[in-house]
Coordinates of C-alpha atoms and ligand atoms in Angstrom, one line a residue:
M423 CA -6.1 9.8 48.2
N424 CA -4.3 9.9 44.9
K425 CA -6.4 10.4 41.8
K426 CA -6.4 7.7 39.1
I427 CA -4.2 8.0 36.0
R428 CA -6.5 8.2 33.1
L429 CA -5.2 6.8 29.9
A430 CA -6.4 7.4 26.2
I431 CA -5.3 4.9 23.7
F432 CA -4.8 5.9 20.0
A433 CA -5.2 3.1 17.5
S434 CA -5.4 3.0 13.7
G435 CA -6.2 -0.7 12.9
N436 CA -6.5 -4.1 14.5
G437 CA -6.0 -3.1 18.0
S438 CA -4.7 -6.2 19.4
N439 CA -2.3 -4.1 21.6
A440 CA -5.1 -1.8 22.8
E441 CA -7.0 -4.8 23.7
A442 CA -4.0 -6.1 25.9
I443 CA -3.8 -2.8 27.5
M444 CA -7.5 -2.5 28.3
K445 CA -7.4 -6.0 29.7
Y446 CA -4.4 -5.3 31.8
F447 CA -5.9 -2.1 33.4
S448 CA -9.4 -3.3 33.6
Q449 CA -9.2 -4.0 37.5
H450 CA -6.2 -1.8 38.1
S451 CA -6.4 0.3 41.4
Q452 CA -4.5 3.3 40.1
I453 CA -4.8 3.3 36.3
E454 CA -7.7 3.2 34.0
V455 CA -8.4 3.3 30.3
V456 CA -11.0 6.0 29.7
L457 CA -11.1 6.6 26.0
L458 CA -10.0 4.9 22.7
L459 CA -9.5 7.3 19.6
S460 CA -9.0 6.4 16.1
N461 CA -8.4 8.0 12.8
N462 CA -10.2 5.1 11.0
A463 CA -13.8 4.5 11.4
D464 CA -13.4 1.0 10.5
A465 CA -10.6 0.2 12.8
F466 CA -11.3 -3.0 14.7
A467 CA -9.7 -1.4 17.7
L468 CA -13.1 0.4 18.0
E469 CA -15.0 -2.7 18.3
R470 CA -12.5 -4.0 20.9
A471 CA -13.1 -0.8 23.0
R472 CA -16.9 -1.3 22.8
R473 CA -16.5 -4.7 24.2
F474 CA -14.8 -3.3 27.1
T475 CA -17.4 -0.5 27.5
I476 CA -14.8 2.2 26.7
P477 CA -15.9 5.1 25.0
T478 CA -14.5 5.9 21.4
F479 CA -13.9 8.9 19.3
V480 CA -13.1 8.9 15.6
F481 CA -11.3 12.0 14.1
N482 CA -10.3 13.0 10.5
K483 CA -7.1 14.6 9.4
A484 CA -8.4 18.2 9.6
Q485 CA -9.9 17.7 13.0
F486 CA -6.5 16.2 14.2
R487 CA -4.0 18.5 12.5
E488 CA -5.9 22.0 12.2
S489 CA -8.1 22.1 15.3
D490 CA -8.0 21.5 19.1
E491 CA -11.1 19.0 18.7
V492 CA -9.0 15.9 19.9
I493 CA -7.4 18.0 22.7
R494 CA -11.0 19.1 23.8
R495 CA -12.3 15.4 23.7
L496 CA -9.3 14.3 25.8
N497 CA -9.9 16.9 28.4
E498 CA -13.6 16.3 28.5
S499 CA -12.6 12.7 29.7
H500 CA -9.9 14.2 32.1
V501 CA -7.3 12.1 30.2
T502 CA -3.9 12.4 31.9
H503 CA -1.6 10.1 29.6
L504 CA -1.7 9.0 25.9
V505 CA -0.8 5.7 24.6
L506 CA 0.0 5.2 20.9
A507 CA -0.7 1.6 20.2
G508 CA -0.5 1.1 16.4
F509 CA -1.3 4.6 15.6
L510 CA 0.1 5.6 12.2
W511 CA -0.2 9.5 12.1
L512 CA 2.5 11.8 13.3
L513 CA 1.2 13.9 16.3
P514 CA 0.7 17.7 15.8
P515 CA 2.6 20.0 18.0
N516 CA -0.6 21.4 19.8
L517 CA -1.2 17.6 21.1
I518 CA 2.4 17.1 22.1
E519 CA 2.4 20.5 23.9
A520 CA -0.8 19.5 25.9
F521 CA 0.6 16.4 27.2
P522 CA 4.3 17.1 27.7
D523 CA 6.3 13.8 28.5
K524 CA 3.0 12.1 28.9
I525 CA 2.8 10.2 25.6
V526 CA 4.2 6.8 24.9
N527 CA 4.5 4.7 21.7
I528 CA 5.3 1.3 20.8
H529 CA 7.3 0.5 17.6
P530 CA 7.9 -3.1 16.4
S531 CA 11.7 -3.1 15.8
L532 CA 14.8 -2.3 17.7
L533 CA 14.9 1.5 17.0
P534 CA 16.9 3.2 15.5
K535 CA 16.7 0.4 13.1
F536 CA 13.7 0.2 10.8
G537 CA 12.0 3.3 12.1
G538 CA 10.8 6.5 10.5
K539 CA 8.0 7.5 8.1
G540 CA 6.2 4.7 6.3
M541 CA 7.7 2.1 8.7
Y542 CA 4.8 0.4 10.4
G543 CA 3.2 -3.0 10.9
I544 CA 4.3 -5.6 8.4
K545 CA 6.4 -3.3 6.4
V546 CA 8.9 -3.2 9.3
H547 CA 9.0 -7.0 9.4
Q548 CA 9.4 -7.2 5.7
A549 CA 12.4 -4.8 5.8
V550 CA 14.0 -6.8 8.7
K551 CA 13.7 -9.9 6.7
A552 CA 15.1 -8.3 3.6
A553 CA 18.2 -7.0 5.5
G554 CA 18.9 -10.5 6.8
E555 CA 18.8 -9.5 10.5
T556 CA 19.3 -12.3 13.1
K557 CA 17.4 -10.5 15.9
T558 CA 14.6 -7.9 16.0
G559 CA 12.1 -6.8 18.8
I560 CA 10.2 -3.8 20.1
T561 CA 10.9 -0.4 21.4
I562 CA 8.8 1.4 23.9
H563 CA 9.4 5.2 24.0
E564 CA 8.2 8.7 24.8
V565 CA 7.0 10.6 21.9
N566 CA 8.1 13.9 20.5
E567 CA 7.5 15.7 17.3
K568 CA 9.6 13.2 15.1
Y569 CA 8.7 9.6 14.0
D570 CA 10.0 7.1 16.2
D571 CA 12.1 9.4 18.4
G572 CA 12.0 10.3 22.1
K573 CA 13.4 8.7 25.3
I574 CA 13.5 5.0 25.1
L575 CA 11.8 3.2 28.1
L576 CA 12.2 -0.4 27.1
Q577 CA 13.5 -2.6 24.3
A578 CA 13.0 -6.3 24.2
S579 CA 14.4 -8.7 21.4
C580 CA 13.6 -11.9 19.7
E581 CA 15.6 -14.2 17.3
V582 CA 15.0 -14.0 13.5
L583 CA 15.8 -17.4 12.0
P584 CA 16.6 -17.9 8.2
S585 CA 13.2 -19.8 7.9
D586 CA 11.2 -16.9 9.4
T587 CA 8.9 -15.0 7.1
P588 CA 7.7 -11.3 7.8
E589 CA 4.4 -12.9 9.1
S590 CA 6.2 -15.3 11.6
I591 CA 8.5 -12.3 12.7
A592 CA 5.3 -10.3 13.4
A593 CA 3.9 -13.2 15.4
K594 CA 7.1 -13.2 17.7
V595 CA 7.2 -9.3 17.9
N596 CA 3.4 -9.2 18.9
A597 CA 4.1 -11.8 21.7
L598 CA 6.8 -9.4 23.0
E599 CA 4.3 -6.4 22.7
Y600 CA 1.6 -7.9 24.7
E601 CA 3.9 -9.0 27.3
Y602 CA 5.9 -5.8 27.8
F603 CA 3.7 -2.8 26.7
P604 CA 1.1 -3.0 29.4
K605 CA 3.5 -3.3 32.3
T606 CA 6.0 -0.8 30.7
I607 CA 2.9 1.7 30.5
E608 CA 2.2 1.0 34.2
R609 CA 5.7 1.7 35.4
W610 CA 6.1 4.8 33.3
A611 CA 2.6 6.4 34.2
L612 CA 3.1 5.7 37.9
S613 CA 6.6 7.1 37.9
S614 CA 5.6 10.1 35.8
S615 CA 2.4 11.2 37.6
T616 CA 2.7 13.6 40.6
P617 CA 0.3 12.5 43.4
S618 CA -2.5 14.9 44.3
Ligands
GAR1164 C1 2.0 -3.2 16.3 O1 2.9 -4.2 16.0 C2 2.7 -2.0 16.6 O2 3.8 -2.0 17.1 C3 2.8 -1.4 15.3 O3 1.6 -1.6 14.6 C4 1.1 -2.9 15.0 C5 -0.3 -2.6 15.5 O4 -1.1 -3.9 15.7 N1 3.1 0.1 15.3 C6 3.8 0.8 14.5 O5 4.5 0.2 13.5 C7 4.1 2.2 14.6 N2 5.1 2.8 13.7 P1 -2.3 -3.8 16.7 O6 -3.3 -2.8 16.0 O7 -2.7 -5.3 16.5 O8 -1.9 -3.4 18.0

């Protein structure tokens, strides 16, 4: 019998994507969410995980960047794949090396547009509005040592109307995220895991 794929979600804030993922996999036969990690003790994502009775782990910058503590915690839970769902810190090389090709991120724009350092959340949608774009969307991609780089797994787009505000753009983009992120994780994790 194949072993289950064990996901850990990294989230820095609200956690609405984390929630969509926890819900999608709550009854899944091959994939489960086993841990939610955050750099922010006040992240609402932590509360959402507790509601799903999923263990949580909060870490600070030194633990993340200058130690193996996060990797140790992931190994303790036998995590196989990492999902960045609204996680705002660049991953350190030791973490990327510990999970080669097993880390996925979502970015709320059509990369390479509106990506890079400092581009997250509402800032992305403000930049899209200011640039007068007529469409935007989401990019789901594998993670490497650069911001918003790595192999693209899926892009989906929506219209930006002249009447849209950064907030209404965010709402359209969030809807795409909830629709596509869980099933893209499913397809990616199943295709990248070797049966045992
Ligand atoms: C999401 O829109 C996600 O795409 C974005 O942050 C939001 C988190 O919302 N991520 C980035 O901007 C990464 N560069 P959530 O906490 O409610 O899921």
